[in-house]
Amino acid sequence: MKDHRYMLLDPMPVLWICLSFLFFQGTSGVNLGTTQRFDGLYNNLGNPTDGGSNQPLARNITTSYGDFTYMPSGQERPNPRSISNDLFKGDSAIASFYNRTALFAYFGQLVQREISDTDDVSCPVEILEIPVPRGDPDFDPESIGDKSMPYERIAYARSSGYSPNNPRKQINKASSYIDGSFVYGSSVVRTGYLREHNSGKLACEDNWGRYPKLNNIRLPFKTFPDWQQKLVNPEELWRLGDTHVYENPGILSLGVLFFRYHNYRADDIRKYNPSMSPDDIFERSRRWVIASLQKVIMYDWLPMLLNTSVPEYTGYRPAVQSKVTDLFDATAIKYIDTLIPSGIYQRTNNCQLLETHRLCNTYWIAKDVLFNSLNGAEETLLGLASQLAEGEDHIIVEDLRSKFYGPLFYSRHDSVVLNIMKGRDYGLPDYNTARREMGLDTITSWGDINPWLNATEPEVIERMRVIHNDNLDNIDIYVGGMMETTPQGPGELFSLIIMDQFLRLRDGDRFWFENRNNGIFSDDEIAEIMSITMYDIIVNTTTIMEDEIQQDVFTFSHSDPCSLPSLLNSSMLDACPAHKGYNFFAGSEIPYIIIWICIGVIPLACILVAYILAKCKRWRHQKRVKDAKEEKERKRILRRTLSSSVSDETKIHETQEWRGKDAAGRCVELHLTSKETLEVFSTEGTHLRTIKLLNMSVIKISISNNKGRNVFMIHVPKEYDLVLEFPSEVHRIQFGQSLTDYLGSYDTEFMVQEMSVKELYEMAMTKTKRNAQLEKFFKTVFAEAFKMDYDPTLDQVQLDMKKQTKEILQCELSKEEFAEALAVKADSDFVEHFFCLIDSDRNGYISFREFLNAVVLFSKGTCQDKLQTMFYMYDMDGSGVMTKKEICQMFRSLLELAQSNLESQEVEQLVESLSVQAGLEDKEHFRFEDFCQILSPQMDMLWNASIDWKGIKNCLPNDKSNHKAKGDSDVRQRTNSHQTSGSQSSTDSVHSPTARRSFTAVREKYTPVKAKIKMVKHFVENYRAHIFFLIMFFGIILGLAAERFYYYTVEREQSGLRKLMSYGISMTRGAAAAMSFTFSLLLLTMCRNTITFLRSTFLNFFIPFDSHVSFHKVVAWTALFFSAVHVIGYSFNFYSIATQPTRFLCIFDSIVFRAEALPTFTFWLFGNMTGFTGVLLVVVLCIMYVFATQTARRHIFNLFWLTHKLFIIMYVLVILHGASVIVQKPLFYAYLVGPAVLFTIDKMVSLSRKKVQISIVRAQNLPSDVTMLEFKRPSKFEYKSGQWVRIACLTQGKDEYHPFTLTSAPHEDTLKVHIRALGPWTWNIRQTFDAQTLKDNPLPKLYLDGPYGAGQQDWYQYEVSVLVGAGIGVTPYASILKDFVHMSSIRSMYKVKCQKLYFIWITGSQRHFEWLIDILREVEEIDTMGMVSIDIFITQFFQNFDLRTAMLYIFEEHFQKMTGGKSVFTGLKATTHFGRPQLNKIMNAVHRAHPQVKKVGVFSCGPPGVTKGVERACVDSSKMTKALFEHHYENF
């Protein structure tokens, strides 16, 4: 047999040990060898970590891992639970062969805890599932067959387990030496909390020193649930050194015993050394306690365990490795379990037996057992000393085998199964291999394992053979070693392993008490120590007297003071608790639901708050508007007083008109006039309606008789009813009396009926109902008129006009409704004449038949019929002759529709010019033939003239024959007689009529599907850069998310995160990476100054800087999406974590969980910085995003601006969110640093400008709710035409900035902006700068921030640029036009590439933006070279090419000839068109005018509908011509 007593170290470290020892012994007389650390380190000076705590276990045999690295061994070995049931189950209450006491057995547990602590599980937790045999009486009583037992693998050194050369090594948290770690712990920190620093003793709770101080500092202890599935409160425990000491009463009583023994030694040392310091007393007492333990363990307990003597001590041997081996820890020391009884006795000093405690019912509540009486510790020790241990055999009591404590999620376990699995977890080989490597003979026969057992119980050996399939090489070491046990003790394998381990612990311990070279004890003290027994320790530290306990407390003899109690059998004791699990989520269900509902409600709450604030701001704005109107009220009263149509003041009443269930009411004034009419005005004085009371034979009046009795309704035949809601019944009665008196004065009959409000409202013919009736009326007329030319694209269901009803045939149009259908004013001269022409019966209404005749005439009549109709409209007396005066009146009425301000004299000149051209200048009276002769040059314009009915755009199909005859006849072309050759230069060609002939005004019909297909087909061509960067952006985002998802799914699977949270952790970490990138990128998109600068560099050719705001929104919405994924993912992750045992949470290194802690869902959300900051981030993001929506910006812009400042808090919270390093090291700062630095610098540039107050030079409120502000230009303020600034007005808040395009040119000394009043801020600006508001007060100051780049500023980079402005979108072009003309006038065109500008202005009326006309007029005056071409398209009233449009074109054509090109409508030389531009032909005409230009810049600004139309035109033109039309646009 090999000598395995010692495991020797390498020779080089041994030499270093000797040299180090000699060095330390000779340094300044300081004997460093006398100081022993609590953690066992530096005991061996040559190998300081040898035997220290938290070091890997030693190996004295070769491992046999399943994969040679870390997978458990023994995969082919039998089921551990089956082995436990077949081999280790048996009758208990079999006495020890040598009468070893229970105290001896439990002292063996103390020895095990003293040198070994390997109960910590791996992190992340690795669970091996052990199948439970079907029908197992303890773990599968219902014979389900799917049960399993968990085994949690032991903690190991993280540096091991990577290859067969470096297999997994388990960690021993205790010091391997016998150094009192059971009493003092394995760290100086823990010991410091156990001490009483002013005395050298261990701290006591009571004055008598019976028990340690309570653990109010919450020192960590190993705690498992008790039999009631409850965890003990750590503050109710005592401060002791060993963390497992509360496992059972036996081990706890020994812990209390040695606590007292230390204090006994401290008192004794202080008695003889009163001048010794407390630290020296403590250290000296500790040395005596350690020495006593070493002597009792090595020379008293170990020989009794092995029934053999221990070799004599020969001195310290530094070459010996003192570490505990994995073979000893996982197998041999577990032999102690066979000696542990099912329960323990307690007895008094006079041998009286007290309560019996079963082991399975006292797990982890041992303190309650000891503290049950004053002398509980003594009574327990006396009971253990009087009680025999279980016999030395292979049987394990049920309290350990089937009722052993388990973790909270698996309350009961099997210690035999755990021991077997521990050996496999350590990678230990089989039993025979271990014997061979330990120098023992290989077992070749089953009976040779234990000949004694084979002789006495052969059936046990047979069961062992059967369960191992007759394979001797398939036996676990623990099983084989335990089966070797005989009444004499452990077999030869375990005896060899145990003796080898303890001899190495003794001989390799530099501080061993027999080592005379360490200078700790003298020879006399060593002799005294050798005489100390367990009996002496008990008697000296307890109230037990010398004659109350036997001398050999580890062995019972009949001469002992008390008689031997009967052996405890499980049938004599209380039943053990049943096995059950634990619901970790219990109590968290309601908080989980409530909290996530609240988080989901946060966005809704923010929306509600935003809505309320918007309402409040709107209310305040309305109040200011109301206050502003008070001044106008005076004028209104004056107007009412001076009205000649009002007979007396009593006939005017103010009330509110009810317009329908879903329509808002409006305040009105009712005027009973002397013209026998009821006039309805708005409170601002706008005429709303005329009701001819005397035209009705009987006036029907309905009044309400409930709910305030304040509703009054007048039934108006052939129109909609007038429903009035008065403030009170008194006001209603006053109006009723006034109306009846008024009607009585004209002898008009009336009828009054009462009804409920509900009935009155239901009966009322509201305008909505009337409009629905009229819509049916119009559709019926058009279907009847065009039944032979039906448009199949119309809705068949809605236009089923064959079902004509009596209601439709009897429906008649009033003049107001007729005017509304034509989209013109009811009091216009045109409507008056046209209505009278159609109203053939002169009853004031147009019947179905009259209207049908007019539609047929204007849709299918000849050109002569149409002209004749126009002639008869203004032939007032029906004589068949019109005077020049009447023709002038006709022209004026048509010009009135176009809102032209042409003077009467100019109209007369126009008529005179037409007469001269027709050769009729001498005639004063014109017949119809003369009228046709006057208009003959423009006859083609009238060929397809038709009436435009508002809302009935598709109801007037053109005659197909006309289309065939005329070709593209619905397009008006301005044809001139001059032609242009293709050889003309670009500058000359712009004056060519050919270049301008396609600037046409039509309403082009697009098929939505075809338009979408075109747009998608050519989208890439126009947005190449945008698409590229979006693909790159989303590619980066998805790449980052995918990389993190893969990393946490595959590469970091060993971390345990995915096992704990499944794929939720992968999803949330991927989303977190995307969030980090997007939230950081947001800062770059808002570096306005940087973007403006970069636009002027070559990078602008590759990067679409103009879209930075749109890209900002894309990034923001992407960030929001991944934030939602992150939050939703953690709603599942938190549930997964909250349902796991505490020890499984060790993967979170930054959070230290106490053993007794059960972190709930609320802890993960609010109990740590990561969760709490996450909740705050959700709130902040919801606020920022809700207030950043388009609706919020429109109504509460200041709150949008304020809440967006929360981005600073957001970034701080994000940084704190990851600072806890719960899952990974924070990476957000890596994304944030660069953008944050650049954004900070950019912001500093803005702040340097923003805080300078700018004085306003001039302010003016212009028509169409436009306000012009002209203010001083700051020094060094350089900008380009087309750029924009942000301004804040001090009266509206110095921090509320709004963007506006500069309308001034760069060469001007001042800056200008034109602000259209749309929202509250802009309306307040208009009110602020109102002349009546300002009076003599100084103009408010402004803050200026900018300028910033925009796509419009690149107009000069193209040889030819086309500018398209709609509505207020013309503002950037005011600056561009002035800048371009200025540079051309001073001959600075070399500075810009652009040589020609086309400006297309689309407006409802030229009066909408009269301020721009002044600028255009100035441009025309300076532009002598014709560098700018201006076309104005007036769209109001002229949605289709109709009769009025044709006539107005005639006036425009003639007036321009008369005035040298001056427009009759704008007064400009620019061409005025009526209708919307046909942009495709405009682009083609530009290309024909400049064939050599390969790239044309097209710039548009206006509503999305306009810019989309320009975009489609650019796509089509780029496809059909050789030029590329590049489109840049901005929307408002």
PDB file of N, CA, C and O in Angstrom, residues 1415-1448:
ATOM      1  N   ILE A1415     -42.861  93.063 -52.456  1.00  0.00           N
ATOM      2  CA  ILE A1415     -41.509  92.543 -52.683  1.00  0.00           C
ATOM      3  C   ILE A1415     -41.337  92.145 -54.138  1.00  0.00           C
ATOM      4  O   ILE A1415     -40.304  92.427 -54.759  1.00  0.00           O
ATOM      5  N   LEU A1416     -42.375  91.493 -54.712  1.00  0.00           N
ATOM      6  CA  LEU A1416     -42.289  91.083 -56.103  1.00  0.00           C
ATOM      7  C   LEU A1416     -42.216  92.296 -57.023  1.00  0.00           C
ATOM      8  O   LEU A1416     -41.516  92.281 -58.052  1.00  0.00           O
ATOM      9  N   ARG A1417     -42.941  93.339 -56.661  1.00  0.00           N
ATOM     10  CA  ARG A1417     -42.894  94.563 -57.467  1.00  0.00           C
ATOM     11  C   ARG A1417     -41.494  95.162 -57.422  1.00  0.00           C
ATOM     12  O   ARG A1417     -40.958  95.634 -58.442  1.00  0.00           O
ATOM     13  N   GLU A1418     -40.896  95.138 -56.244  1.00  0.00           N
ATOM     14  CA  GLU A1418     -39.520  95.638 -56.122  1.00  0.00           C
ATOM     15  C   GLU A1418     -38.561  94.791 -56.938  1.00  0.00           C
ATOM     16  O   GLU A1418     -37.650  95.314 -57.590  1.00  0.00           O
ATOM     17  N   VAL A1419     -38.782  93.471 -56.944  1.00  0.00           N
ATOM     18  CA  VAL A1419     -37.939  92.578 -57.724  1.00  0.00           C
ATOM     19  C   VAL A1419     -38.065  92.878 -59.208  1.00  0.00           C
ATOM     20  O   VAL A1419     -37.077  92.931 -59.956  1.00  0.00           O
ATOM     21  N   GLU A1420     -39.305  93.108 -59.665  1.00  0.00           N
ATOM     22  CA  GLU A1420     -39.515  93.393 -61.092  1.00  0.00           C
ATOM     23  C   GLU A1420     -38.863  94.704 -61.505  1.00  0.00           C
ATOM     24  O   GLU A1420     -38.355  94.829 -62.633  1.00  0.00           O
ATOM     25  N   GLU A1421     -38.860  95.656 -60.599  1.00  0.00           N
ATOM     26  CA  GLU A1421     -38.247  96.943 -60.932  1.00  0.00           C
ATOM     27  C   GLU A1421     -36.738  96.815 -61.094  1.00  0.00           C
ATOM     28  O   GLU A1421     -36.133  97.442 -61.962  1.00  0.00           O
ATOM     29  N   ILE A1422     -36.133  96.013 -60.264  1.00  0.00           N
ATOM     30  CA  ILE A1422     -34.673  95.870 -60.315  1.00  0.00           C
ATOM     31  C   ILE A1422     -34.252  94.905 -61.404  1.00  0.00           C
ATOM     32  O   ILE A1422     -33.202  95.063 -62.037  1.00  0.00           O
ATOM     33  N   ASP A1423     -35.066  93.888 -61.685  1.00  0.00           N
ATOM     34  CA  ASP A1423     -34.699  92.828 -62.620  1.00  0.00           C
ATOM     35  C   ASP A1423     -34.883  93.312 -64.056  1.00  0.00           C
ATOM     36  O   ASP A1423     -35.872  92.987 -64.733  1.00  0.00           O
ATOM     37  N   THR A1424     -33.956  94.078 -64.518  1.00  0.00           N
ATOM     38  CA  THR A1424     -34.030  94.604 -65.889  1.00  0.00           C
ATOM     39  C   THR A1424     -33.572  93.582 -66.915  1.00  0.00           C
ATOM     40  O   THR A1424     -33.856  93.714 -68.102  1.00  0.00           O
ATOM     41  N   MET A1425     -32.843  92.547 -66.459  1.00  0.00           N
ATOM     42  CA  MET A1425     -32.304  91.552 -67.371  1.00  0.00           C
ATOM     43  C   MET A1425     -33.225  90.333 -67.511  1.00  0.00           C
ATOM     44  O   MET A1425     -32.919  89.411 -68.260  1.00  0.00           O
ATOM     45  N   GLY A1426     -34.315  90.329 -66.787  1.00  0.00           N
ATOM     46  CA  GLY A1426     -35.243  89.207 -66.890  1.00  0.00           C
ATOM     47  C   GLY A1426     -34.686  87.923 -66.305  1.00  0.00           C
ATOM     48  O   GLY A1426     -34.943  86.834 -66.824  1.00  0.00           O
ATOM     49  N   MET A1427     -33.910  88.030 -65.238  1.00  0.00           N
ATOM     50  CA  MET A1427     -33.330  86.847 -64.609  1.00  0.00           C
ATOM     51  C   MET A1427     -34.355  86.061 -63.791  1.00  0.00           C
ATOM     52  O   MET A1427     -34.153  84.892 -63.512  1.00  0.00           O
ATOM     53  N   VAL A1428     -35.438  86.719 -63.413  1.00  0.00           N
ATOM     54  CA  VAL A1428     -36.458  86.080 -62.571  1.00  0.00           C
ATOM     55  C   VAL A1428     -37.756  85.992 -63.356  1.00  0.00           C
ATOM     56  O   VAL A1428     -38.199  86.989 -63.947  1.00  0.00           O
ATOM     57  N   SER A1429     -38.341  84.830 -63.362  1.00  0.00           N
ATOM     58  CA  SER A1429     -39.634  84.620 -64.009  1.00  0.00           C
ATOM     59  C   SER A1429     -40.654  84.290 -62.929  1.00  0.00           C
ATOM     60  O   SER A1429     -40.443  83.366 -62.151  1.00  0.00           O
ATOM     61  N   ILE A1430     -41.736  85.063 -62.869  1.00  0.00           N
ATOM     62  CA  ILE A1430     -42.724  84.919 -61.802  1.00  0.00           C
ATOM     63  C   ILE A1430     -44.067  84.530 -62.398  1.00  0.00           C
ATOM     64  O   ILE A1430     -44.540  85.163 -63.347  1.00  0.00           O
ATOM     65  N   ASP A1431     -44.672  83.504 -61.855  1.00  0.00           N
ATOM     66  CA  ASP A1431     -46.018  83.095 -62.234  1.00  0.00           C
ATOM     67  C   ASP A1431     -46.834  82.930 -60.966  1.00  0.00           C
ATOM     68  O   ASP A1431     -46.387  82.288 -60.008  1.00  0.00           O
ATOM     69  N   ILE A1432     -48.025  83.522 -60.988  1.00  0.00           N
ATOM     70  CA  ILE A1432     -48.905  83.491 -59.823  1.00  0.00           C
ATOM     71  C   ILE A1432     -50.142  82.680 -60.175  1.00  0.00           C
ATOM     72  O   ILE A1432     -50.780  82.927 -61.205  1.00  0.00           O
ATOM     73  N   PHE A1433     -50.460  81.720 -59.317  1.00  0.00           N
ATOM     74  CA  PHE A1433     -51.628  80.867 -59.533  1.00  0.00           C
ATOM     75  C   PHE A1433     -52.625  81.140 -58.410  1.00  0.00           C
ATOM     76  O   PHE A1433     -52.342  80.858 -57.231  1.00  0.00           O
ATOM     77  N   ILE A1434     -53.778  81.707 -58.786  1.00  0.00           N
ATOM     78  CA  ILE A1434     -54.831  82.012 -57.823  1.00  0.00           C
ATOM     79  C   ILE A1434     -55.849  80.882 -57.865  1.00  0.00           C
ATOM     80  O   ILE A1434     -56.460  80.617 -58.900  1.00  0.00           O
ATOM     81  N   THR A1435     -56.015  80.199 -56.728  1.00  0.00           N
ATOM     82  CA  THR A1435     -56.817  78.973 -56.712  1.00  0.00           C
ATOM     83  C   THR A1435     -58.201  79.171 -56.135  1.00  0.00           C
ATOM     84  O   THR A1435     -59.080  78.335 -56.342  1.00  0.00           O
ATOM     85  N   GLN A1436     -58.430  80.249 -55.374  1.00  0.00           N
ATOM     86  CA  GLN A1436     -59.729  80.401 -54.719  1.00  0.00           C
ATOM     87  C   GLN A1436     -60.836  80.616 -55.744  1.00  0.00           C
ATOM     88  O   GLN A1436     -60.698  81.430 -56.658  1.00  0.00           O
ATOM     89  N   PHE A1437     -61.934  79.914 -55.616  1.00  0.00           N
ATOM     90  CA  PHE A1437     -63.135  79.969 -56.461  1.00  0.00           C
ATOM     91  C   PHE A1437     -62.932  79.310 -57.819  1.00  0.00           C
ATOM     92  O   PHE A1437     -63.878  79.185 -58.570  1.00  0.00           O
ATOM     93  N   PHE A1438     -61.712  78.932 -58.160  1.00  0.00           N
ATOM     94  CA  PHE A1438     -61.487  78.464 -59.513  1.00  0.00           C
ATOM     95  C   PHE A1438     -60.828  77.089 -59.478  1.00  0.00           C
ATOM     96  O   PHE A1438     -59.699  76.898 -59.882  1.00  0.00           O
ATOM     97  N   GLN A1439     -61.589  76.128 -58.974  1.00  0.00           N
ATOM     98  CA  GLN A1439     -61.025  74.796 -58.846  1.00  0.00           C
ATOM     99  C   GLN A1439     -61.050  74.054 -60.176  1.00  0.00           C
ATOM    100  O   GLN A1439     -60.286  73.142 -60.401  1.00  0.00           O
ATOM    101  N   ASN A1440     -61.967  74.397 -61.045  1.00  0.00           N
ATOM    102  CA  ASN A1440     -62.027  73.804 -62.378  1.00  0.00           C
ATOM    103  C   ASN A1440     -62.074  74.916 -63.421  1.00  0.00           C
ATOM    104  O   ASN A1440     -62.317  76.077 -63.111  1.00  0.00           O
ATOM    105  N   PHE A1441     -61.901  74.554 -64.668  1.00  0.00           N
ATOM    106  CA  PHE A1441     -61.984  75.523 -65.762  1.00  0.00           C
ATOM    107  C   PHE A1441     -63.463  75.767 -66.066  1.00  0.00           C
ATOM    108  O   PHE A1441     -64.158  74.918 -66.620  1.00  0.00           O
ATOM    109  N   ASP A1442     -63.985  76.911 -65.634  1.00  0.00           N
ATOM    110  CA  ASP A1442     -65.415  77.168 -65.763  1.00  0.00           C
ATOM    111  C   ASP A1442     -65.650  78.454 -66.559  1.00  0.00           C
ATOM    112  O   ASP A1442     -64.728  79.089 -67.070  1.00  0.00           O
ATOM    113  N   LEU A1443     -66.895  78.817 -66.652  1.00  0.00           N
ATOM    114  CA  LEU A1443     -67.292  79.993 -67.438  1.00  0.00           C
ATOM    115  C   LEU A1443     -66.670  81.265 -66.882  1.00  0.00           C
ATOM    116  O   LEU A1443     -66.173  82.104 -67.630  1.00  0.00           O
ATOM    117  N   ARG A1444     -66.685  81.426 -65.577  1.00  0.00           N
ATOM    118  CA  ARG A1444     -66.111  82.638 -64.984  1.00  0.00           C
ATOM    119  C   ARG A1444     -64.618  82.726 -65.268  1.00  0.00           C
ATOM    120  O   ARG A1444     -64.084  83.791 -65.568  1.00  0.00           O
ATOM    121  N   THR A1445     -63.926  81.577 -65.133  1.00  0.00           N
ATOM    122  CA  THR A1445     -62.488  81.568 -65.382  1.00  0.00           C
ATOM    123  C   THR A1445     -62.180  82.001 -66.812  1.00  0.00           C
ATOM    124  O   THR A1445     -61.251  82.769 -67.070  1.00  0.00           O
ATOM    125  N   ALA A1446     -62.954  81.495 -67.752  1.00  0.00           N
ATOM    126  CA  ALA A1446     -62.733  81.871 -69.150  1.00  0.00           C
ATOM    127  C   ALA A1446     -62.875  83.371 -69.343  1.00  0.00           C
ATOM    128  O   ALA A1446     -62.061  84.022 -70.017  1.00  0.00           O
ATOM    129  N   MET A1447     -63.920  83.962 -68.763  1.00  0.00           N
ATOM    130  CA  MET A1447     -64.119  85.402 -68.901  1.00  0.00           C
ATOM    131  C   MET A1447     -62.978  86.183 -68.259  1.00  0.00           C
ATOM    132  O   MET A1447     -62.499  87.182 -68.794  1.00  0.00           O
ATOM    133  N   LEU A1448     -62.526  85.730 -67.099  1.00  0.00           N
ATOM    134  CA  LEU A1448     -61.456  86.442 -66.401  1.00  0.00           C
ATOM    135  C   LEU A1448     -60.151  86.363 -67.173  1.00  0.00           C
ATOM    136  O   LEU A1448     -59.336  87.292 -67.153  1.00  0.00           O
TER     137      LEU A1448
END
